[in-house]
Amino acid sequence: MAEQDLTVGQLLLAEYQTVKDEQKARIGFRDNLLYVTLAVVAAVIAAAAQAKQPSMLLALPPVCVVLGWTYLVNDEKISAIGRYVRDDLGPKLAALAAHGSGFTTFGWEAYHRSDTRRRSRKAVQTVIDLTAFCAVPLAALVVFWANGDGGGLMVTLSVLEALAVAGLGSQVVWYARVA
């Protein structure tokens, strides 16, 4: 074998670096989605209040559903990368490095999950996600409905938006339980 040939271990380490880079990028993108959501919510509420047009609040549910779904998909991919490193890539590298002696690679991938407060943090994060992406747009719909100025088409649209927000909320809860 020539010196410049790659070993399986080198390839696995390169793959590890690649998936961790993807995970890091997704974490940054996911976390910024909350800030974007807050900015959009503030802008729409301010515009609706200034124009005294509650129907403008109907822009919030689709925007929050799209941003919330994007947040959720990225969060799931972040978790999937962690599972892949823990359950597949790490054991392959450990087998190469220690030839079956029980060597554990990438211990942090499992260690940080054993924190006793992890469950409470996950529950709080789920509440934050539900508030940002579901409760706020539902509150906007309630304000729209309470105003009573919407025609039949606008009310139908608002009901469809409520169903989309509820669907997103169920996915947020489901993904939180799976994790």
JSON list of C-alpha atoms in Angstrom, two decimals:
[
{"chain": "A", "resi": 1, "resn": "MET", "atom": "CA", "xyz": [0.00, 0.00, 0.00]},
{"chain": "A", "resi": 2, "resn": "ALA", "atom": "CA", "xyz": [1.46, 3.39, -0.98]},
{"chain": "A", "resi": 3, "resn": "GLU", "atom": "CA", "xyz": [2.00, 6.01, 1.72]},
{"chain": "A", "resi": 4, "resn": "GLN", "atom": "CA", "xyz": [-0.51, 8.39, 0.18]},
{"chain": "A", "resi": 5, "resn": "ASP", "atom": "CA", "xyz": [-3.32, 5.82, 0.23]},
{"chain": "A", "resi": 6, "resn": "LEU", "atom": "CA", "xyz": [-6.05, 6.56, 2.75]},
{"chain": "A", "resi": 7, "resn": "THR", "atom": "CA", "xyz": [-6.79, 4.20, 5.57]},
{"chain": "A", "resi": 8, "resn": "VAL", "atom": "CA", "xyz": [-10.30, 3.29, 6.70]},
{"chain": "A", "resi": 9, "resn": "GLY", "atom": "CA", "xyz": [-9.62, 5.18, 9.93]},
{"chain": "A", "resi": 10, "resn": "GLN", "atom": "CA", "xyz": [-8.65, 8.34, 8.05]},
{"chain": "A", "resi": 11, "resn": "LEU", "atom": "CA", "xyz": [-11.79, 8.10, 5.97]},
{"chain": "A", "resi": 12, "resn": "LEU", "atom": "CA", "xyz": [-13.95, 7.63, 9.07]},
{"chain": "A", "resi": 13, "resn": "LEU", "atom": "CA", "xyz": [-12.29, 10.60, 10.78]},
{"chain": "A", "resi": 14, "resn": "ALA", "atom": "CA", "xyz": [-12.86, 12.71, 7.66]},
{"chain": "A", "resi": 15, "resn": "GLU", "atom": "CA", "xyz": [-16.50, 11.65, 7.68]},
{"chain": "A", "resi": 16, "resn": "TYR", "atom": "CA", "xyz": [-16.73, 12.51, 11.38]},
{"chain": "A", "resi": 17, "resn": "GLN", "atom": "CA", "xyz": [-15.35, 16.00, 10.73]},
{"chain": "A", "resi": 18, "resn": "THR", "atom": "CA", "xyz": [-17.77, 16.48, 7.85]},
{"chain": "A", "resi": 19, "resn": "VAL", "atom": "CA", "xyz": [-20.87, 15.45, 9.79]},
{"chain": "A", "resi": 20, "resn": "LYS", "atom": "CA", "xyz": [-19.80, 17.50, 12.82]},
{"chain": "A", "resi": 21, "resn": "ASP", "atom": "CA", "xyz": [-19.30, 20.54, 10.55]},
{"chain": "A", "resi": 22, "resn": "GLU", "atom": "CA", "xyz": [-22.80, 19.98, 9.17]},
{"chain": "A", "resi": 23, "resn": "GLN", "atom": "CA", "xyz": [-24.16, 19.61, 12.69]},
{"chain": "A", "resi": 24, "resn": "LYS", "atom": "CA", "xyz": [-22.48, 22.85, 13.78]},
{"chain": "A", "resi": 25, "resn": "ALA", "atom": "CA", "xyz": [-23.87, 24.74, 10.78]},
{"chain": "A", "resi": 26, "resn": "ARG", "atom": "CA", "xyz": [-27.36, 23.35, 11.40]},
{"chain": "A", "resi": 27, "resn": "ILE", "atom": "CA", "xyz": [-27.21, 24.34, 15.08]},
{"chain": "A", "resi": 28, "resn": "GLY", "atom": "CA", "xyz": [-26.36, 27.94, 14.15]},
{"chain": "A", "resi": 29, "resn": "PHE", "atom": "CA", "xyz": [-29.08, 28.04, 11.51]},
{"chain": "A", "resi": 30, "resn": "ARG", "atom": "CA", "xyz": [-31.68, 26.45, 13.82]},
{"chain": "A", "resi": 31, "resn": "ASP", "atom": "CA", "xyz": [-30.93, 28.80, 16.69]},
{"chain": "A", "resi": 32, "resn": "ASN", "atom": "CA", "xyz": [-31.17, 31.85, 14.42]},
{"chain": "A", "resi": 33, "resn": "LEU", "atom": "CA", "xyz": [-34.64, 30.76, 13.30]},
{"chain": "A", "resi": 34, "resn": "LEU", "atom": "CA", "xyz": [-35.99, 31.66, 16.74]},
{"chain": "A", "resi": 35, "resn": "TYR", "atom": "CA", "xyz": [-34.62, 35.19, 16.39]},
{"chain": "A", "resi": 36, "resn": "VAL", "atom": "CA", "xyz": [-36.02, 35.50, 12.89]},
{"chain": "A", "resi": 37, "resn": "THR", "atom": "CA", "xyz": [-39.41, 34.34, 14.16]},
{"chain": "A", "resi": 38, "resn": "LEU", "atom": "CA", "xyz": [-39.38, 36.91, 16.95]},
{"chain": "A", "resi": 39, "resn": "ALA", "atom": "CA", "xyz": [-38.46, 39.67, 14.49]},
{"chain": "A", "resi": 40, "resn": "VAL", "atom": "CA", "xyz": [-41.20, 38.68, 12.03]},
{"chain": "A", "resi": 41, "resn": "VAL", "atom": "CA", "xyz": [-43.78, 38.44, 14.81]},
{"chain": "A", "resi": 42, "resn": "ALA", "atom": "CA", "xyz": [-42.85, 41.88, 16.12]},
{"chain": "A", "resi": 43, "resn": "ALA", "atom": "CA", "xyz": [-42.94, 43.40, 12.63]},
{"chain": "A", "resi": 44, "resn": "VAL", "atom": "CA", "xyz": [-46.32, 41.92, 11.72]},
{"chain": "A", "resi": 45, "resn": "ILE", "atom": "CA", "xyz": [-47.90, 42.86, 15.05]},
{"chain": "A", "resi": 46, "resn": "ALA", "atom": "CA", "xyz": [-46.53, 46.41, 14.79]},
{"chain": "A", "resi": 47, "resn": "ALA", "atom": "CA", "xyz": [-47.77, 46.77, 11.21]},
{"chain": "A", "resi": 48, "resn": "ALA", "atom": "CA", "xyz": [-51.22, 45.37, 12.06]},
{"chain": "A", "resi": 49, "resn": "ALA", "atom": "CA", "xyz": [-51.53, 47.64, 15.09]},
{"chain": "A", "resi": 50, "resn": "GLN", "atom": "CA", "xyz": [-50.36, 50.72, 13.21]},
{"chain": "A", "resi": 51, "resn": "ALA", "atom": "CA", "xyz": [-52.69, 50.05, 10.27]},
{"chain": "A", "resi": 52, "resn": "LYS", "atom": "CA", "xyz": [-55.49, 48.96, 12.63]},
{"chain": "A", "resi": 53, "resn": "GLN", "atom": "CA", "xyz": [-55.99, 45.92, 10.39]},
{"chain": "A", "resi": 54, "resn": "PRO", "atom": "CA", "xyz": [-56.30, 42.69, 12.40]},
{"chain": "A", "resi": 55, "resn": "SER", "atom": "CA", "xyz": [-56.51, 40.78, 9.11]},
{"chain": "A", "resi": 56, "resn": "MET", "atom": "CA", "xyz": [-52.78, 41.45, 8.69]},
{"chain": "A", "resi": 57, "resn": "LEU", "atom": "CA", "xyz": [-52.25, 39.06, 11.60]},
{"chain": "A", "resi": 58, "resn": "LEU", "atom": "CA", "xyz": [-53.19, 36.26, 9.20]},
{"chain": "A", "resi": 59, "resn": "ALA", "atom": "CA", "xyz": [-49.63, 36.55, 7.88]},
{"chain": "A", "resi": 60, "resn": "LEU", "atom": "CA", "xyz": [-48.26, 35.15, 11.15]},
{"chain": "A", "resi": 61, "resn": "PRO", "atom": "CA", "xyz": [-49.51, 31.54, 11.02]},
{"chain": "A", "resi": 62, "resn": "PRO", "atom": "CA", "xyz": [-48.00, 30.59, 7.64]},
{"chain": "A", "resi": 63, "resn": "VAL", "atom": "CA", "xyz": [-44.73, 32.35, 8.43]},
{"chain": "A", "resi": 64, "resn": "CYS", "atom": "CA", "xyz": [-44.51, 30.70, 11.87]},
{"chain": "A", "resi": 65, "resn": "VAL", "atom": "CA", "xyz": [-45.40, 27.28, 10.42]},
{"chain": "A", "resi": 66, "resn": "VAL", "atom": "CA", "xyz": [-42.71, 27.53, 7.74]},
{"chain": "A", "resi": 67, "resn": "LEU", "atom": "CA", "xyz": [-40.08, 28.80, 10.19]},
{"chain": "A", "resi": 68, "resn": "GLY", "atom": "CA", "xyz": [-41.18, 26.30, 12.85]},
{"chain": "A", "resi": 69, "resn": "TRP", "atom": "CA", "xyz": [-41.05, 23.37, 10.44]},
{"chain": "A", "resi": 70, "resn": "THR", "atom": "CA", "xyz": [-37.61, 24.44, 9.25]},
{"chain": "A", "resi": 71, "resn": "TYR", "atom": "CA", "xyz": [-36.50, 24.70, 12.89]},
{"chain": "A", "resi": 72, "resn": "LEU", "atom": "CA", "xyz": [-37.90, 21.26, 13.65]},
{"chain": "A", "resi": 73, "resn": "VAL", "atom": "CA", "xyz": [-36.32, 19.59, 10.61]},
{"chain": "A", "resi": 74, "resn": "ASN", "atom": "CA", "xyz": [-32.92, 21.08, 11.44]},
{"chain": "A", "resi": 75, "resn": "ASP", "atom": "CA", "xyz": [-33.25, 20.04, 15.08]},
{"chain": "A", "resi": 76, "resn": "GLU", "atom": "CA", "xyz": [-34.05, 16.48, 14.02]},
{"chain": "A", "resi": 77, "resn": "LYS", "atom": "CA", "xyz": [-31.04, 16.39, 11.67]},
{"chain": "A", "resi": 78, "resn": "ILE", "atom": "CA", "xyz": [-28.80, 17.68, 14.49]},
{"chain": "A", "resi": 79, "resn": "SER", "atom": "CA", "xyz": [-30.03, 14.83, 16.69]},
{"chain": "A", "resi": 80, "resn": "ALA", "atom": "CA", "xyz": [-29.67, 12.32, 13.86]},
{"chain": "A", "resi": 81, "resn": "ILE", "atom": "CA", "xyz": [-26.04, 13.32, 13.36]},
{"chain": "A", "resi": 82, "resn": "GLY", "atom": "CA", "xyz": [-25.40, 12.78, 17.07]},
{"chain": "A", "resi": 83, "resn": "ARG", "atom": "CA", "xyz": [-27.04, 9.34, 16.90]},
{"chain": "A", "resi": 84, "resn": "TYR", "atom": "CA", "xyz": [-25.01, 8.44, 13.83]},
{"chain": "A", "resi": 85, "resn": "VAL", "atom": "CA", "xyz": [-21.74, 9.43, 15.51]},
{"chain": "A", "resi": 86, "resn": "ARG", "atom": "CA", "xyz": [-22.68, 7.56, 18.72]},
{"chain": "A", "resi": 87, "resn": "ASP", "atom": "CA", "xyz": [-24.16, 4.43, 17.19]},
{"chain": "A", "resi": 88, "resn": "ASP", "atom": "CA", "xyz": [-22.35, 3.93, 13.89]},
{"chain": "A", "resi": 89, "resn": "LEU", "atom": "CA", "xyz": [-19.25, 6.00, 13.29]},
{"chain": "A", "resi": 90, "resn": "GLY", "atom": "CA", "xyz": [-17.86, 5.88, 16.84]},
{"chain": "A", "resi": 91, "resn": "PRO", "atom": "CA", "xyz": [-18.04, 2.09, 17.19]},
{"chain": "A", "resi": 92, "resn": "LYS", "atom": "CA", "xyz": [-16.38, 1.63, 13.78]},
{"chain": "A", "resi": 93, "resn": "LEU", "atom": "CA", "xyz": [-13.47, 3.84, 14.80]},
{"chain": "A", "resi": 94, "resn": "ALA", "atom": "CA", "xyz": [-13.24, 2.18, 18.21]},
{"chain": "A", "resi": 95, "resn": "ALA", "atom": "CA", "xyz": [-13.02, -1.22, 16.57]},
{"chain": "A", "resi": 96, "resn": "LEU", "atom": "CA", "xyz": [-10.19, -0.01, 14.34]},
{"chain": "A", "resi": 97, "resn": "ALA", "atom": "CA", "xyz": [-8.31, 1.71, 17.15]},
{"chain": "A", "resi": 98, "resn": "ALA", "atom": "CA", "xyz": [-8.55, -0.86, 19.89]},
{"chain": "A", "resi": 99, "resn": "HIS", "atom": "CA", "xyz": [-9.30, -4.07, 18.05]},
{"chain": "A", "resi": 100, "resn": "GLY", "atom": "CA", "xyz": [-12.27, -4.95, 20.23]},
{"chain": "A", "resi": 101, "resn": "SER", "atom": "CA", "xyz": [-10.92, -3.96, 23.66]},
{"chain": "A", "resi": 102, "resn": "GLY", "atom": "CA", "xyz": [-14.00, -1.91, 24.57]},
{"chain": "A", "resi": 103, "resn": "PHE", "atom": "CA", "xyz": [-12.46, 1.46, 23.69]},
{"chain": "A", "resi": 104, "resn": "THR", "atom": "CA", "xyz": [-15.14, 4.18, 23.44]},
{"chain": "A", "resi": 105, "resn": "THR", "atom": "CA", "xyz": [-14.79, 6.97, 20.92]},
{"chain": "A", "resi": 106, "resn": "PHE", "atom": "CA", "xyz": [-16.48, 10.36, 21.00]},
{"chain": "A", "resi": 107, "resn": "GLY", "atom": "CA", "xyz": [-17.58, 9.96, 24.61]},
{"chain": "A", "resi": 108, "resn": "TRP", "atom": "CA", "xyz": [-19.10, 13.44, 24.69]},
{"chain": "A", "resi": 109, "resn": "GLU", "atom": "CA", "xyz": [-21.79, 12.31, 22.25]},
{"chain": "A", "resi": 110, "resn": "ALA", "atom": "CA", "xyz": [-23.23, 10.06, 24.96]},
{"chain": "A", "resi": 111, "resn": "TYR", "atom": "CA", "xyz": [-21.97, 11.80, 28.09]},
{"chain": "A", "resi": 112, "resn": "HIS", "atom": "CA", "xyz": [-23.86, 15.06, 27.62]},
{"chain": "A", "resi": 113, "resn": "ARG", "atom": "CA", "xyz": [-27.10, 13.11, 27.26]},
{"chain": "A", "resi": 114, "resn": "SER", "atom": "CA", "xyz": [-26.74, 11.66, 30.77]},
{"chain": "A", "resi": 115, "resn": "ASP", "atom": "CA", "xyz": [-27.13, 15.02, 32.54]},
{"chain": "A", "resi": 116, "resn": "THR", "atom": "CA", "xyz": [-29.83, 14.74, 35.21]},
{"chain": "A", "resi": 117, "resn": "ARG", "atom": "CA", "xyz": [-31.45, 18.03, 34.11]},
{"chain": "A", "resi": 118, "resn": "ARG", "atom": "CA", "xyz": [-31.58, 17.10, 30.43]},
{"chain": "A", "resi": 119, "resn": "ARG", "atom": "CA", "xyz": [-35.25, 16.09, 30.61]},
{"chain": "A", "resi": 120, "resn": "SER", "atom": "CA", "xyz": [-36.30, 19.36, 32.21]},
{"chain": "A", "resi": 121, "resn": "ARG", "atom": "CA", "xyz": [-34.30, 21.35, 29.65]},
{"chain": "A", "resi": 122, "resn": "LYS", "atom": "CA", "xyz": [-35.95, 19.40, 26.83]},
{"chain": "A", "resi": 123, "resn": "ALA", "atom": "CA", "xyz": [-39.38, 20.12, 28.35]},
{"chain": "A", "resi": 124, "resn": "VAL", "atom": "CA", "xyz": [-38.63, 23.83, 28.65]},
{"chain": "A", "resi": 125, "resn": "GLN", "atom": "CA", "xyz": [-37.31, 23.91, 25.08]},
{"chain": "A", "resi": 126, "resn": "THR", "atom": "CA", "xyz": [-40.49, 22.22, 23.88]},
{"chain": "A", "resi": 127, "resn": "VAL", "atom": "CA", "xyz": [-42.58, 24.88, 25.63]},
{"chain": "A", "resi": 128, "resn": "ILE", "atom": "CA", "xyz": [-40.45, 27.63, 24.04]},
{"chain": "A", "resi": 129, "resn": "ASP", "atom": "CA", "xyz": [-40.80, 26.03, 20.60]},
{"chain": "A", "resi": 130, "resn": "LEU", "atom": "CA", "xyz": [-44.56, 25.66, 21.03]},
{"chain": "A", "resi": 131, "resn": "THR", "atom": "CA", "xyz": [-44.87, 29.25, 22.20]},
{"chain": "A", "resi": 132, "resn": "ALA", "atom": "CA", "xyz": [-42.77, 30.76, 19.41]},
{"chain": "A", "resi": 133, "resn": "PHE", "atom": "CA", "xyz": [-44.10, 28.71, 16.53]},
{"chain": "A", "resi": 134, "resn": "CYS", "atom": "CA", "xyz": [-47.64, 27.79, 17.66]},
{"chain": "A", "resi": 135, "resn": "ALA", "atom": "CA", "xyz": [-49.05, 29.85, 20.55]},
{"chain": "A", "resi": 136, "resn": "VAL", "atom": "CA", "xyz": [-48.15, 33.21, 19.00]},
{"chain": "A", "resi": 137, "resn": "PRO", "atom": "CA", "xyz": [-49.82, 32.52, 15.64]},
{"chain": "A", "resi": 138, "resn": "LEU", "atom": "CA", "xyz": [-52.84, 30.99, 17.39]},
{"chain": "A", "resi": 139, "resn": "ALA", "atom": "CA", "xyz": [-53.12, 34.15, 19.51]},
{"chain": "A", "resi": 140, "resn": "ALA", "atom": "CA", "xyz": [-53.02, 36.19, 16.30]},
{"chain": "A", "resi": 141, "resn": "LEU", "atom": "CA", "xyz": [-55.87, 34.08, 14.94]},
{"chain": "A", "resi": 142, "resn": "VAL", "atom": "CA", "xyz": [-57.89, 34.60, 18.12]},
{"chain": "A", "resi": 143, "resn": "VAL", "atom": "CA", "xyz": [-57.42, 38.37, 17.78]},
{"chain": "A", "resi": 144, "resn": "PHE", "atom": "CA", "xyz": [-58.53, 38.14, 14.14]},
{"chain": "A", "resi": 145, "resn": "TRP", "atom": "CA", "xyz": [-61.59, 36.06, 15.06]},
{"chain": "A", "resi": 146, "resn": "ALA", "atom": "CA", "xyz": [-62.48, 38.34, 18.00]},
{"chain": "A", "resi": 147, "resn": "ASN", "atom": "CA", "xyz": [-62.37, 41.36, 15.69]},
{"chain": "A", "resi": 148, "resn": "GLY", "atom": "CA", "xyz": [-65.10, 39.82, 13.52]},
{"chain": "A", "resi": 149, "resn": "ASP", "atom": "CA", "xyz": [-64.31, 41.83, 10.40]},
{"chain": "A", "resi": 150, "resn": "GLY", "atom": "CA", "xyz": [-63.21, 38.91, 8.24]},
{"chain": "A", "resi": 151, "resn": "GLY", "atom": "CA", "xyz": [-65.31, 37.75, 5.34]},
{"chain": "A", "resi": 152, "resn": "GLY", "atom": "CA", "xyz": [-66.05, 34.11, 4.62]},
{"chain": "A", "resi": 153, "resn": "LEU", "atom": "CA", "xyz": [-62.87, 33.59, 2.63]},
{"chain": "A", "resi": 154, "resn": "MET", "atom": "CA", "xyz": [-60.70, 35.14, 5.33]},
{"chain": "A", "resi": 155, "resn": "VAL", "atom": "CA", "xyz": [-62.34, 33.07, 8.06]},
{"chain": "A", "resi": 156, "resn": "THR", "atom": "CA", "xyz": [-61.88, 29.91, 6.00]},
{"chain": "A", "resi": 157, "resn": "LEU", "atom": "CA", "xyz": [-58.24, 30.83, 5.47]},
{"chain": "A", "resi": 158, "resn": "SER", "atom": "CA", "xyz": [-57.81, 31.44, 9.18]},
{"chain": "A", "resi": 159, "resn": "VAL", "atom": "CA", "xyz": [-59.28, 28.04, 10.04]},
{"chain": "A", "resi": 160, "resn": "LEU", "atom": "CA", "xyz": [-56.90, 26.35, 7.60]},
{"chain": "A", "resi": 161, "resn": "GLU", "atom": "CA", "xyz": [-54.04, 28.27, 9.20]},
{"chain": "A", "resi": 162, "resn": "ALA", "atom": "CA", "xyz": [-55.16, 27.11, 12.64]},
{"chain": "A", "resi": 163, "resn": "LEU", "atom": "CA", "xyz": [-55.11, 23.51, 11.43]},
{"chain": "A", "resi": 164, "resn": "ALA", "atom": "CA", "xyz": [-51.59, 23.97, 10.03]},
{"chain": "A", "resi": 165, "resn": "VAL", "atom": "CA", "xyz": [-50.39, 25.47, 13.32]},
{"chain": "A", "resi": 166, "resn": "ALA", "atom": "CA", "xyz": [-52.00, 22.61, 15.27]},
{"chain": "A", "resi": 167, "resn": "GLY", "atom": "CA", "xyz": [-50.28, 20.12, 12.95]},
{"chain": "A", "resi": 168, "resn": "LEU", "atom": "CA", "xyz": [-46.93, 21.78, 13.56]},
{"chain": "A", "resi": 169, "resn": "GLY", "atom": "CA", "xyz": [-47.59, 21.75, 17.31]},
{"chain": "A", "resi": 170, "resn": "SER", "atom": "CA", "xyz": [-48.26, 18.03, 17.24]},
{"chain": "A", "resi": 171, "resn": "GLN", "atom": "CA", "xyz": [-45.00, 17.47, 15.38]},
{"chain": "A", "resi": 172, "resn": "VAL", "atom": "CA", "xyz": [-43.06, 19.60, 17.87]},
{"chain": "A", "resi": 173, "resn": "VAL", "atom": "CA", "xyz": [-44.42, 17.49, 20.73]},
{"chain": "A", "resi": 174, "resn": "TRP", "atom": "CA", "xyz": [-43.89, 14.22, 18.86]},
{"chain": "A", "resi": 175, "resn": "TYR", "atom": "CA", "xyz": [-40.28, 15.02, 18.00]},
{"chain": "A", "resi": 176, "resn": "ALA", "atom": "CA", "xyz": [-39.62, 16.11, 21.58]},
{"chain": "A", "resi": 177, "resn": "ARG", "atom": "CA", "xyz": [-40.90, 12.75, 22.87]},
{"chain": "A", "resi": 178, "resn": "VAL", "atom": "CA", "xyz": [-38.87, 10.82, 20.31]},
{"chain": "A", "resi": 179, "resn": "ALA", "atom": "CA", "xyz": [-35.69, 12.62, 21.37]}
]
